[in-house]
mmCIF file of C-alpha atoms in Angstrom:
data_model
loop_
_atom_site.group_PDB
_atom_site.id
_atom_site.type_symbol
_atom_site.label_atom_id
_atom_site.label_comp_id
_atom_site.label_asym_id
_atom_site.label_seq_id
_atom_site.Cartn_x
_atom_site.Cartn_y
_atom_site.Cartn_z
ATOM 1 C CA MET K 1 -45.987 83.527 -165.015
ATOM 2 C CA LEU K 2 -48.769 84.388 -162.626
ATOM 3 C CA SER K 3 -47.760 84.935 -158.998
ATOM 4 C CA LYS K 4 -44.169 84.235 -160.078
ATOM 5 C CA ARG K 5 -43.038 84.861 -163.604
ATOM 6 C CA PHE K 6 -46.554 86.008 -164.482
ATOM 7 C CA PRO K 7 -48.175 88.642 -162.296
ATOM 8 C CA ARG K 8 -51.346 88.149 -160.259
ATOM 9 C CA MET K 9 -54.148 86.127 -161.819
ATOM 10 C CA SER K 10 -56.089 87.894 -164.530
ATOM 11 C CA VAL K 11 -57.399 86.584 -167.805
ATOM 12 C CA ALA K 12 -56.518 89.889 -169.439
ATOM 13 C CA LEU K 13 -52.940 89.770 -168.189
ATOM 14 C CA ALA K 14 -52.553 86.124 -169.147
ATOM 15 C CA GLY K 15 -53.650 87.002 -172.657
ATOM 16 C CA ALA K 16 -50.882 89.580 -172.808
ATOM 17 C CA ALA K 17 -48.442 86.759 -173.496
ATOM 18 C CA VAL K 18 -49.770 86.732 -177.038
ATOM 19 C CA LEU K 19 -47.763 89.923 -177.562
ATOM 20 C CA LEU K 20 -44.716 87.766 -178.119
ATOM 21 C CA SER K 21 -46.180 86.627 -181.401
ATOM 22 C CA THR K 22 -48.804 89.214 -182.290
ATOM 23 C CA GLY K 23 -47.495 92.568 -181.025
ATOM 24 C CA THR K 24 -46.913 95.631 -183.137
ATOM 25 C CA ALA K 25 -43.546 95.697 -184.880
ATOM 26 C CA TYR K 26 -41.195 98.632 -184.551
ATOM 27 C CA ALA K 27 -38.485 99.962 -186.841
ATOM 28 C CA GLN K 28 -35.071 98.553 -186.021
ATOM 29 C CA ALA K 29 -31.911 100.512 -186.733
ATOM 30 C CA GLY K 30 -29.603 98.124 -184.878
ATOM 31 C CA PHE K 31 -28.260 98.514 -181.362
ATOM 32 C CA SER K 32 -24.576 98.758 -180.398
ATOM 33 C CA LEU K 33 -22.952 99.038 -176.995
ATOM 34 C CA SER K 34 -20.967 102.218 -176.324
ATOM 35 C CA GLY K 35 -18.333 100.421 -174.238
ATOM 36 C CA LYS K 36 -17.059 97.041 -173.169
ATOM 37 C CA PRO K 37 -19.841 94.617 -172.188
ATOM 38 C CA VAL K 38 -20.768 94.512 -168.509
ATOM 39 C CA ILE K 39 -23.591 92.074 -167.782
ATOM 40 C CA ALA K 40 -25.985 91.932 -164.828
ATOM 41 C CA MET K 41 -28.920 89.627 -164.051
ATOM 42 C CA LEU K 42 -32.057 90.163 -161.977
ATOM 43 C CA TYR K 43 -33.193 86.842 -160.492
ATOM 44 C CA TYR K 44 -36.862 86.557 -159.646
ATOM 45 C CA GLY K 45 -36.212 84.163 -156.755
ATOM 46 C CA PRO K 46 -33.344 82.626 -154.807
ATOM 47 C CA LYS K 47 -30.605 81.075 -156.898
ATOM 48 C CA ASN K 48 -31.060 77.700 -155.187
ATOM 49 C CA ASP K 49 -34.844 77.381 -155.587
ATOM 50 C CA GLY K 50 -34.431 74.016 -157.326
ATOM 51 C CA GLY K 51 -36.327 75.186 -160.395
ATOM 52 C CA TRP K 52 -36.845 78.305 -162.516
ATOM 53 C CA THR K 53 -34.316 80.660 -160.952
ATOM 54 C CA GLN K 54 -31.712 77.978 -160.348
ATOM 55 C CA ALA K 55 -31.840 77.104 -164.034
ATOM 56 C CA PHE K 56 -30.894 80.716 -164.812
ATOM 57 C CA ASP K 57 -28.118 80.663 -162.229
ATOM 58 C CA GLU K 58 -26.682 77.469 -163.695
ATOM 59 C CA ALA K 59 -26.839 79.064 -167.134
ATOM 60 C CA ARG K 60 -25.009 82.128 -165.781
ATOM 61 C CA VAL K 61 -22.003 79.999 -164.814
ATOM 62 C CA LYS K 62 -21.842 78.524 -168.318
ATOM 63 C CA ILE K 63 -22.250 81.950 -169.932
ATOM 64 C CA GLU K 64 -19.384 83.311 -167.840
ATOM 65 C CA ALA K 65 -17.155 80.490 -169.062
ATOM 66 C CA ALA K 66 -18.176 81.002 -172.690
ATOM 67 C CA LEU K 67 -17.704 84.782 -172.659
ATOM 68 C CA GLY K 68 -14.732 84.858 -170.317
ATOM 69 C CA GLN K 69 -16.246 87.376 -167.918
ATOM 70 C CA LYS K 70 -18.101 87.490 -164.612
ATOM 71 C CA ILE K 71 -21.794 88.346 -164.513
ATOM 72 C CA GLN K 72 -23.222 90.320 -161.601
ATOM 73 C CA PHE K 73 -26.576 89.205 -160.206
ATOM 74 C CA VAL K 74 -29.065 89.935 -157.460
ATOM 75 C CA GLU K 75 -31.623 87.493 -156.060
ATOM 76 C CA ASN K 76 -35.289 87.877 -155.087
ATOM 77 C CA VAL K 77 -36.226 90.717 -157.428
ATOM 78 C CA GLY K 78 -40.005 90.388 -157.497
ATOM 79 C CA GLU K 79 -42.716 91.770 -159.735
ATOM 80 C CA ASP K 80 -42.955 95.280 -158.292
ATOM 81 C CA ALA K 81 -41.446 98.100 -160.340
ATOM 82 C CA SER K 82 -40.360 99.754 -157.082
ATOM 83 C CA VAL K 83 -38.001 96.815 -156.582
ATOM 84 C CA ILE K 84 -37.085 96.043 -160.206
ATOM 85 C CA LYS K 85 -36.054 99.528 -161.312
ATOM 86 C CA PRO K 86 -33.720 100.332 -158.386
ATOM 87 C CA ALA K 87 -32.063 96.924 -158.704
ATOM 88 C CA ALA K 88 -31.394 97.461 -162.419
ATOM 89 C CA GLU K 89 -30.317 101.065 -161.947
ATOM 90 C CA ARG K 90 -27.782 100.122 -159.277
ATOM 91 C CA PHE K 91 -26.096 97.834 -161.781
ATOM 92 C CA ILE K 92 -26.303 100.459 -164.527
ATOM 93 C CA SER K 93 -24.743 103.068 -162.232
ATOM 94 C CA ARG K 94 -21.837 100.651 -161.744
ATOM 95 C CA GLY K 95 -21.326 100.320 -165.486
ATOM 96 C CA ALA K 96 -23.635 97.495 -166.524
ATOM 97 C CA ASN K 97 -24.761 97.917 -170.126
ATOM 98 C CA ILE K 98 -26.516 94.562 -170.552
ATOM 99 C CA VAL K 99 -29.287 93.705 -168.075
ATOM 100 C CA ILE K 100 -31.062 90.329 -168.073
ATOM 101 C CA GLY K 101 -34.412 89.920 -166.323
ATOM 102 C CA THR K 102 -36.032 86.604 -165.461
ATOM 103 C CA ALA K 103 -39.755 87.202 -164.984
ATOM 104 C CA PHE K 104 -42.941 88.055 -166.833
ATOM 105 C CA GLY K 105 -43.744 90.399 -163.965
ATOM 106 C CA GLN K 106 -40.642 92.429 -164.788
ATOM 107 C CA SER K 107 -41.907 93.163 -168.321
ATOM 108 C CA ASP K 108 -43.335 96.664 -167.865
ATOM 109 C CA ALA K 109 -40.429 97.823 -165.725
ATOM 110 C CA MET K 110 -38.010 96.521 -168.360
ATOM 111 C CA LYS K 111 -39.857 98.494 -171.032
ATOM 112 C CA ASP K 112 -39.578 101.669 -168.952
ATOM 113 C CA LEU K 113 -35.899 101.039 -168.226
ATOM 114 C CA ALA K 114 -35.133 100.369 -171.902
ATOM 115 C CA ALA K 115 -36.697 103.703 -172.827
ATOM 116 C CA LYS K 116 -34.823 105.536 -170.055
ATOM 117 C CA TYR K 117 -31.466 103.911 -170.867
ATOM 118 C CA PRO K 118 -31.270 103.603 -174.673
ATOM 119 C CA LYS K 119 -27.562 102.724 -174.499
ATOM 120 C CA VAL K 120 -28.242 99.643 -172.359
ATOM 121 C CA ALA K 121 -29.368 96.309 -173.832
ATOM 122 C CA PHE K 122 -32.146 94.499 -171.983
ATOM 123 C CA LEU K 123 -33.199 90.857 -172.190
ATOM 124 C CA ASN K 124 -36.067 89.336 -170.201
ATOM 125 C CA GLY K 125 -36.917 85.661 -169.727
ATOM 126 C CA SER K 126 -40.669 84.996 -170.118
ATOM 127 C CA GLY K 127 -41.333 88.698 -170.659
ATOM 128 C CA THR K 128 -43.708 90.216 -173.201
ATOM 129 C CA THR K 129 -42.304 93.698 -173.858
ATOM 130 C CA ASN K 130 -39.875 94.397 -176.686
ATOM 131 C CA GLY K 131 -38.131 97.378 -178.254
ATOM 132 C CA PRO K 132 -35.029 98.591 -180.104
ATOM 133 C CA ASN K 133 -32.842 97.672 -177.103
ATOM 134 C CA LEU K 134 -35.158 95.161 -175.380
ATOM 135 C CA GLU K 135 -35.905 91.539 -176.238
ATOM 136 C CA SER K 136 -38.105 89.139 -174.296
ATOM 137 C CA PHE K 137 -37.543 85.414 -174.699
ATOM 138 C CA TYR K 138 -39.162 82.104 -173.803
ATOM 139 C CA GLY K 139 -38.767 78.488 -174.848
ATOM 140 C CA ARG K 140 -41.092 76.118 -176.667
ATOM 141 C CA THR K 141 -41.495 73.862 -173.641
ATOM 142 C CA TYR K 142 -44.047 71.704 -175.401
ATOM 143 C CA GLU K 143 -41.245 70.111 -177.427
ATOM 144 C CA SER K 144 -39.382 68.728 -174.421
ATOM 145 C CA GLN K 145 -42.625 67.902 -172.590
ATOM 146 C CA TYR K 146 -43.709 65.845 -175.605
ATOM 147 C CA LEU K 147 -40.530 63.779 -175.259
ATOM 148 C CA CYS K 148 -41.090 63.395 -171.512
ATOM 149 C CA GLY K 149 -44.612 62.248 -172.312
ATOM 150 C CA MET K 150 -43.119 59.573 -174.523
ATOM 151 C CA ALA K 151 -40.985 58.397 -171.595
ATOM 152 C CA ALA K 152 -44.070 58.380 -169.371
ATOM 153 C CA GLY K 153 -46.070 56.389 -171.894
ATOM 154 C CA ALA K 154 -43.251 53.901 -172.298
ATOM 155 C CA ALA K 155 -42.844 53.326 -168.550
ATOM 156 C CA SER K 156 -46.514 53.254 -167.547
ATOM 157 C CA LYS K 157 -48.007 49.832 -166.886
ATOM 158 C CA THR K 158 -51.595 51.092 -166.767
ATOM 159 C CA GLY K 159 -51.647 53.877 -169.353
ATOM 160 C CA LYS K 160 -53.093 56.121 -166.627
ATOM 161 C CA LEU K 161 -50.934 59.212 -166.216
ATOM 162 C CA GLY K 162 -51.322 62.199 -163.907
ATOM 163 C CA PHE K 163 -50.142 65.795 -164.337
ATOM 164 C CA VAL K 164 -49.694 68.433 -161.630
ATOM 165 C CA ALA K 165 -50.139 71.836 -163.299
ATOM 166 C CA ALA K 166 -49.935 75.384 -161.992
ATOM 167 C CA ASN K 167 -52.466 77.579 -163.818
ATOM 168 C CA PRO K 168 -54.721 76.929 -166.834
ATOM 169 C CA PHE K 169 -52.854 79.213 -169.233
ATOM 170 C CA GLY K 170 -51.522 78.555 -172.700
ATOM 171 C CA VAL K 171 -47.925 78.073 -171.529
ATOM 172 C CA VAL K 172 -49.117 75.298 -169.198
ATOM 173 C CA ASN K 173 -51.845 73.833 -171.392
ATOM 174 C CA TRP K 174 -49.429 73.383 -174.294
ATOM 175 C CA THR K 175 -47.177 71.298 -172.022
ATOM 176 C CA ILE K 176 -50.111 69.156 -170.889
ATOM 177 C CA ASN K 177 -51.278 68.488 -174.438
ATOM 178 C CA ALA K 178 -47.758 67.759 -175.647
ATOM 179 C CA PHE K 179 -47.178 65.403 -172.712
ATOM 180 C CA ALA K 180 -50.384 63.565 -173.657
ATOM 181 C CA LEU K 181 -49.479 63.396 -177.360
ATOM 182 C CA GLY K 182 -46.064 62.004 -176.472
ATOM 183 C CA ALA K 183 -47.547 59.385 -174.173
ATOM 184 C CA GLN K 184 -50.071 58.395 -176.826
ATOM 185 C CA LYS K 185 -47.320 57.941 -179.382
ATOM 186 C CA MET K 186 -46.032 55.124 -177.177
ATOM 187 C CA ASN K 187 -49.462 53.971 -175.988
ATOM 188 C CA PRO K 188 -52.432 55.184 -178.079
ATOM 189 C CA ASN K 189 -54.793 54.461 -175.172
ATOM 190 C CA ALA K 190 -52.896 56.546 -172.614
ATOM 191 C CA THR K 191 -54.881 59.127 -170.648
ATOM 192 C CA VAL K 192 -53.719 62.120 -168.604
ATOM 193 C CA ASN K 193 -55.607 63.368 -165.543
ATOM 194 C CA VAL K 194 -54.675 66.956 -164.660
ATOM 195 C CA ILE K 195 -54.984 68.844 -161.380
ATOM 196 C CA TYR K 196 -54.256 72.589 -161.301
ATOM 197 C CA THR K 197 -52.826 73.933 -158.053
ATOM 198 C CA GLY K 198 -53.509 77.593 -158.883
ATOM 199 C CA THR K 199 -49.949 78.601 -158.021
ATOM 200 C CA TRP K 200 -46.460 78.111 -159.411
ATOM 201 C CA ASN K 201 -44.748 77.036 -156.219
ATOM 202 C CA ASP K 202 -46.745 75.560 -153.357
ATOM 203 C CA PRO K 203 -45.319 72.222 -152.180
ATOM 204 C CA VAL K 204 -48.348 71.577 -149.955
ATOM 205 C CA LYS K 205 -50.811 71.880 -152.849
ATOM 206 C CA GLU K 206 -48.471 69.967 -155.156
ATOM 207 C CA ARG K 207 -48.231 67.123 -152.655
ATOM 208 C CA ALA K 208 -52.006 66.991 -152.332
ATOM 209 C CA ALA K 209 -52.465 66.984 -156.118
ATOM 210 C CA ALA K 210 -49.843 64.302 -156.765
ATOM 211 C CA THR K 211 -51.254 62.138 -153.974
ATOM 212 C CA ALA K 212 -54.784 62.458 -155.357
ATOM 213 C CA LEU K 213 -53.648 61.523 -158.870
ATOM 214 C CA ILE K 214 -51.806 58.444 -157.612
ATOM 215 C CA ASP K 215 -54.811 57.460 -155.497
ATOM 216 C CA GLN K 216 -56.869 57.652 -158.705
ATOM 217 C CA GLY K 217 -54.559 55.130 -160.364
ATOM 218 C CA ALA K 218 -51.859 57.201 -162.082
ATOM 219 C CA ASP K 219 -48.529 55.358 -162.187
ATOM 220 C CA VAL K 220 -46.560 58.256 -163.754
ATOM 221 C CA ILE K 221 -46.829 61.913 -162.647
ATOM 222 C CA GLY K 222 -45.889 64.747 -165.001
ATOM 223 C CA GLN K 223 -45.622 68.352 -163.869
ATOM 224 C CA HIS K 224 -45.481 72.016 -164.794
ATOM 225 C CA VAL K 225 -44.929 73.550 -161.374
ATOM 226 C CA ASP K 226 -41.747 74.912 -159.854
ATOM 227 C CA SER K 227 -40.935 72.584 -156.982
ATOM 228 C CA PRO K 228 -39.809 68.932 -157.192
ATOM 229 C CA THR K 229 -42.614 67.865 -154.859
ATOM 230 C CA PRO K 230 -44.576 65.794 -157.429
ATOM 231 C CA GLN K 231 -41.434 63.761 -158.124
ATOM 232 C CA ILE K 232 -40.748 63.321 -154.419
ATOM 233 C CA VAL K 233 -44.302 62.086 -153.851
ATOM 234 C CA ALA K 234 -43.987 59.712 -156.820
ATOM 235 C CA GLN K 235 -40.853 58.212 -155.299
ATOM 236 C CA GLU K 236 -42.477 57.914 -151.885
ATOM 237 C CA ARG K 237 -45.442 56.094 -153.409
ATOM 238 C CA GLY K 238 -43.391 53.789 -155.622
ATOM 239 C CA VAL K 239 -44.520 55.222 -158.971
ATOM 240 C CA TYR K 240 -42.716 57.311 -161.607
ATOM 241 C CA GLY K 241 -42.696 60.895 -162.786
ATOM 242 C CA THR K 242 -41.288 63.438 -165.212
ATOM 243 C CA GLY K 243 -39.836 66.776 -164.130
ATOM 244 C CA HIS K 244 -39.878 70.394 -165.255
ATOM 245 C CA HIS K 245 -37.290 73.240 -165.239
ATOM 246 C CA ARG K 246 -34.299 71.116 -164.182
ATOM 247 C CA ASP K 247 -33.186 67.483 -163.956
ATOM 248 C CA LEU K 248 -35.302 66.406 -160.984
ATOM 249 C CA ARG K 249 -33.410 63.164 -160.517
ATOM 250 C CA GLN K 250 -31.519 65.332 -158.023
ATOM 251 C CA PHE K 251 -34.544 65.046 -155.734
ATOM 252 C CA ALA K 252 -36.175 61.773 -156.805
ATOM 253 C CA PRO K 253 -33.577 59.589 -158.570
ATOM 254 C CA LYS K 254 -35.660 56.418 -158.422
ATOM 255 C CA ALA K 255 -38.848 57.996 -159.716
ATOM 256 C CA THR K 256 -37.904 60.630 -162.292
ATOM 257 C CA LEU K 257 -37.910 59.155 -165.802
ATOM 258 C CA CYS K 258 -37.149 62.321 -167.746
ATOM 259 C CA SER K 259 -37.184 66.072 -167.175
ATOM 260 C CA SER K 260 -37.909 69.050 -169.402
ATOM 261 C CA VAL K 261 -34.938 71.292 -168.609
ATOM 262 C CA TRP K 262 -34.037 74.889 -169.412
ATOM 263 C CA VAL K 263 -30.767 75.316 -171.286
ATOM 264 C CA TRP K 264 -30.722 79.115 -171.357
ATOM 265 C CA ASP K 265 -26.999 79.340 -172.010
ATOM 266 C CA ARG K 266 -27.515 77.782 -175.450
ATOM 267 C CA PHE K 267 -29.664 80.778 -176.382
ATOM 268 C CA LEU K 268 -28.066 83.516 -174.321
ATOM 269 C CA VAL K 269 -24.430 82.918 -175.290
ATOM 270 C CA PRO K 270 -24.992 83.499 -179.029
ATOM 271 C CA GLU K 271 -27.496 86.295 -178.332
ATOM 272 C CA LEU K 272 -25.055 88.087 -176.041
ATOM 273 C CA LYS K 273 -22.331 87.671 -178.652
ATOM 274 C CA LYS K 274 -24.626 89.403 -181.151
ATOM 275 C CA ILE K 275 -25.116 92.295 -178.740
ATOM 276 C CA ILE K 276 -21.387 92.542 -178.081
ATOM 277 C CA ALA K 277 -20.598 92.444 -181.816
ATOM 278 C CA GLY K 278 -22.823 95.479 -182.431
ATOM 279 C CA ASN K 279 -25.765 96.309 -184.691
ATOM 280 C CA TRP K 280 -27.955 93.931 -182.654
ATOM 281 C CA LYS K 281 -31.519 93.713 -183.877
ATOM 282 C CA PRO K 282 -33.843 92.237 -181.239
ATOM 283 C CA GLU K 283 -36.733 90.116 -182.439
ATOM 284 C CA PRO K 284 -39.609 92.616 -182.689
ATOM 285 C CA TYR K 285 -42.097 90.212 -181.097
ATOM 286 C CA GLY K 286 -39.635 88.540 -178.763
ATOM 287 C CA ALA K 287 -37.669 85.326 -179.191
ATOM 288 C CA PHE K 288 -39.842 82.183 -178.980
ATOM 289 C CA ILE K 289 -37.059 79.632 -178.886
ATOM 290 C CA PRO K 290 -37.292 76.075 -180.259
ATOM 291 C CA MET K 291 -35.291 73.257 -178.739
ATOM 292 C CA SER K 292 -32.795 73.621 -181.578
ATOM 293 C CA GLY K 293 -32.192 77.236 -180.532
ATOM 294 C CA GLY K 294 -31.547 76.608 -176.847
ATOM 295 C CA GLY K 295 -34.922 76.927 -175.146
ATOM 296 C CA THR K 296 -35.370 73.564 -173.479
ATOM 297 C CA ASP K 297 -34.062 70.038 -173.781
ATOM 298 C CA ILE K 298 -34.524 66.781 -171.900
ATOM 299 C CA ALA K 299 -32.522 65.077 -169.179
ATOM 300 C CA GLY K 300 -32.930 61.374 -168.452
ATOM 301 C CA PHE K 301 -33.649 58.537 -168.757
ATOM 302 C CA GLY K 302 -34.657 56.509 -165.691
ATOM 303 C CA PRO K 303 -34.199 52.715 -165.787
ATOM 304 C CA ALA K 304 -37.965 52.172 -166.065
ATOM 305 C CA VAL K 305 -37.843 53.413 -169.665
ATOM 306 C CA PRO K 306 -36.928 50.363 -171.787
ATOM 307 C CA ALA K 307 -33.747 50.728 -173.846
ATOM 308 C CA ASP K 308 -35.564 50.203 -177.135
ATOM 309 C CA LYS K 309 -38.028 52.965 -176.210
ATOM 310 C CA VAL K 310 -35.170 55.305 -175.314
ATOM 311 C CA LYS K 311 -33.948 54.925 -178.889
ATOM 312 C CA VAL K 312 -37.392 55.865 -180.189
ATOM 313 C CA ILE K 313 -37.490 58.947 -177.963
ATOM 314 C CA GLN K 314 -34.009 60.002 -178.994
ATOM 315 C CA ALA K 315 -34.999 59.635 -182.637
ATOM 316 C CA GLU K 316 -37.989 61.920 -182.016
ATOM 317 C CA ARG K 317 -35.705 64.402 -180.305
ATOM 318 C CA GLU K 318 -33.468 64.474 -183.366
ATOM 319 C CA ALA K 319 -36.514 64.942 -185.591
ATOM 320 C CA ILE K 320 -37.671 67.913 -183.506
ATOM 321 C CA LEU K 321 -34.193 69.428 -183.643
ATOM 322 C CA LYS K 322 -34.447 69.149 -187.433
ATOM 323 C CA GLY K 323 -37.821 70.876 -187.526
ATOM 324 C CA LYS K 324 -40.536 68.315 -186.763
ATOM 325 C CA GLN K 325 -43.623 70.035 -185.334
ATOM 326 C CA VAL K 326 -45.402 68.687 -182.264
ATOM 327 C CA TYR K 327 -48.635 70.493 -183.135
ATOM 328 C CA ALA K 328 -48.939 69.476 -186.773
ATOM 329 C CA GLY K 329 -52.289 68.587 -188.332
ATOM 330 C CA PRO K 330 -54.561 66.861 -188.565
ATOM 331 C CA LEU K 331 -55.273 67.409 -184.880
ATOM 332 C CA LYS K 332 -58.608 67.471 -183.058
ATOM 333 C CA ASP K 333 -59.412 68.393 -179.488
ATOM 334 C CA ARG K 334 -61.073 66.057 -177.001
ATOM 335 C CA ASP K 335 -64.510 67.220 -178.157
ATOM 336 C CA GLY K 336 -63.782 66.287 -181.768
ATOM 337 C CA LYS K 337 -63.290 69.838 -183.036
ATOM 338 C CA GLU K 338 -60.525 70.234 -185.597
ATOM 339 C CA ARG K 339 -57.800 72.482 -184.189
ATOM 340 C CA VAL K 340 -55.104 71.973 -186.815
ATOM 341 C CA ALA K 341 -55.930 71.007 -190.401
ATOM 342 C CA ALA K 342 -53.984 68.362 -192.295
ATOM 343 C CA GLY K 343 -50.769 69.835 -193.642
ATOM 344 C CA ALA K 344 -50.936 72.834 -191.273
ATOM 345 C CA VAL K 345 -49.117 73.721 -188.047
ATOM 346 C CA LEU K 346 -50.596 75.468 -185.027
ATOM 347 C CA SER K 347 -49.661 79.163 -185.093
ATOM 348 C CA ASP K 348 -47.687 80.817 -182.326
ATOM 349 C CA ALA K 349 -50.652 83.042 -181.476
ATOM 350 C CA ASP K 350 -52.859 79.965 -181.047
ATOM 351 C CA LEU K 351 -50.204 78.323 -178.889
ATOM 352 C CA TRP K 352 -50.114 81.262 -176.485
ATOM 353 C CA LYS K 353 -53.895 81.287 -176.057
ATOM 354 C CA MET K 354 -54.362 77.490 -175.966
ATOM 355 C CA ASP K 355 -57.459 76.739 -173.890
ATOM 356 C CA TRP K 356 -58.375 73.323 -175.290
ATOM 357 C CA PHE K 357 -57.144 69.774 -174.755
ATOM 358 C CA VAL K 358 -56.422 66.765 -176.899
ATOM 359 C CA LYS K 359 -58.244 63.479 -176.594
ATOM 360 C CA GLY K 360 -57.393 61.582 -173.430
ATOM 361 C CA VAL K 361 -56.804 64.650 -171.249
ATOM 362 C CA VAL K 362 -59.116 64.997 -168.229
ATOM 363 C CA THR K 363 -58.836 68.319 -166.373
ATOM 364 C CA GLN K 364 -59.902 68.967 -162.817
ATOM 365 C CA LYS K 365 -59.282 71.767 -160.318
#
């Protein structure tokens, strides 16, 4: 994501995410390791960042338990190939034959490494490059954000919700729209005011945005940024919020109603077992993981969500796990244009390039 898991802001680069669903396929013969599995991970940030990277680190511990082996890792591997390649090659020189990246900005370097080391398997969280021994993966975060939106709609007294967002890209816009649709399932008149900070992790800007939204009347604050600051501000101001990446009750137990959380181990354990078993065939366009496949899930609920509403949300969660689509038609945008016809479902390509908003969403910089 831009300036973090995406590289520096560029419409062209942001559009590259569509490669996950629209790239050119390649012939797959099946990949097999030439020795015992030795796994290494390249963390974008520090393992205790409270968000994106920490979710990977927590998954690592669970993966180690499931596979019965230790996983090597290095922190603070940024988006520069001059940093990424040496970090990966150090592990490979020590025998690593499975390397897991954790950033969009590592995508090109991963592609180069996969070509240079055809006997090594590469996986990359939020990447866009793929190949015979390389698979990028990302989760359908709109599913869990829809459920958090339901919690927000159920807890709100005013129906006025706020949302602190990073950048106006498809991966963020689909969470905003899903959050709004979830809220409107509980309260058809719910609205969502959105402020973009222009960065993935800037507590100062996030505090300013959350404060402004609350001053405008929002009594629940959703988020798609990396730090827990919006939840902390919500607690300080006596309102509620919903978190992203991890269970943010850790930072704001009184305010956080629900969090969209990464559960990477649920995807990576079976995927790593496939690699270890041999004849692994990576998804040619990358793995775009539904909640049922271990992308995201929810953690909650706060006491402000009524017990009867919790049951409704849990029922929706079960429906999504069984295949219910958040972006099913008929669905119009806030200007009345039909975006999904009755009986249809929004395509993955249209998800990645989402630049429109549903009724009730008000966006501001």
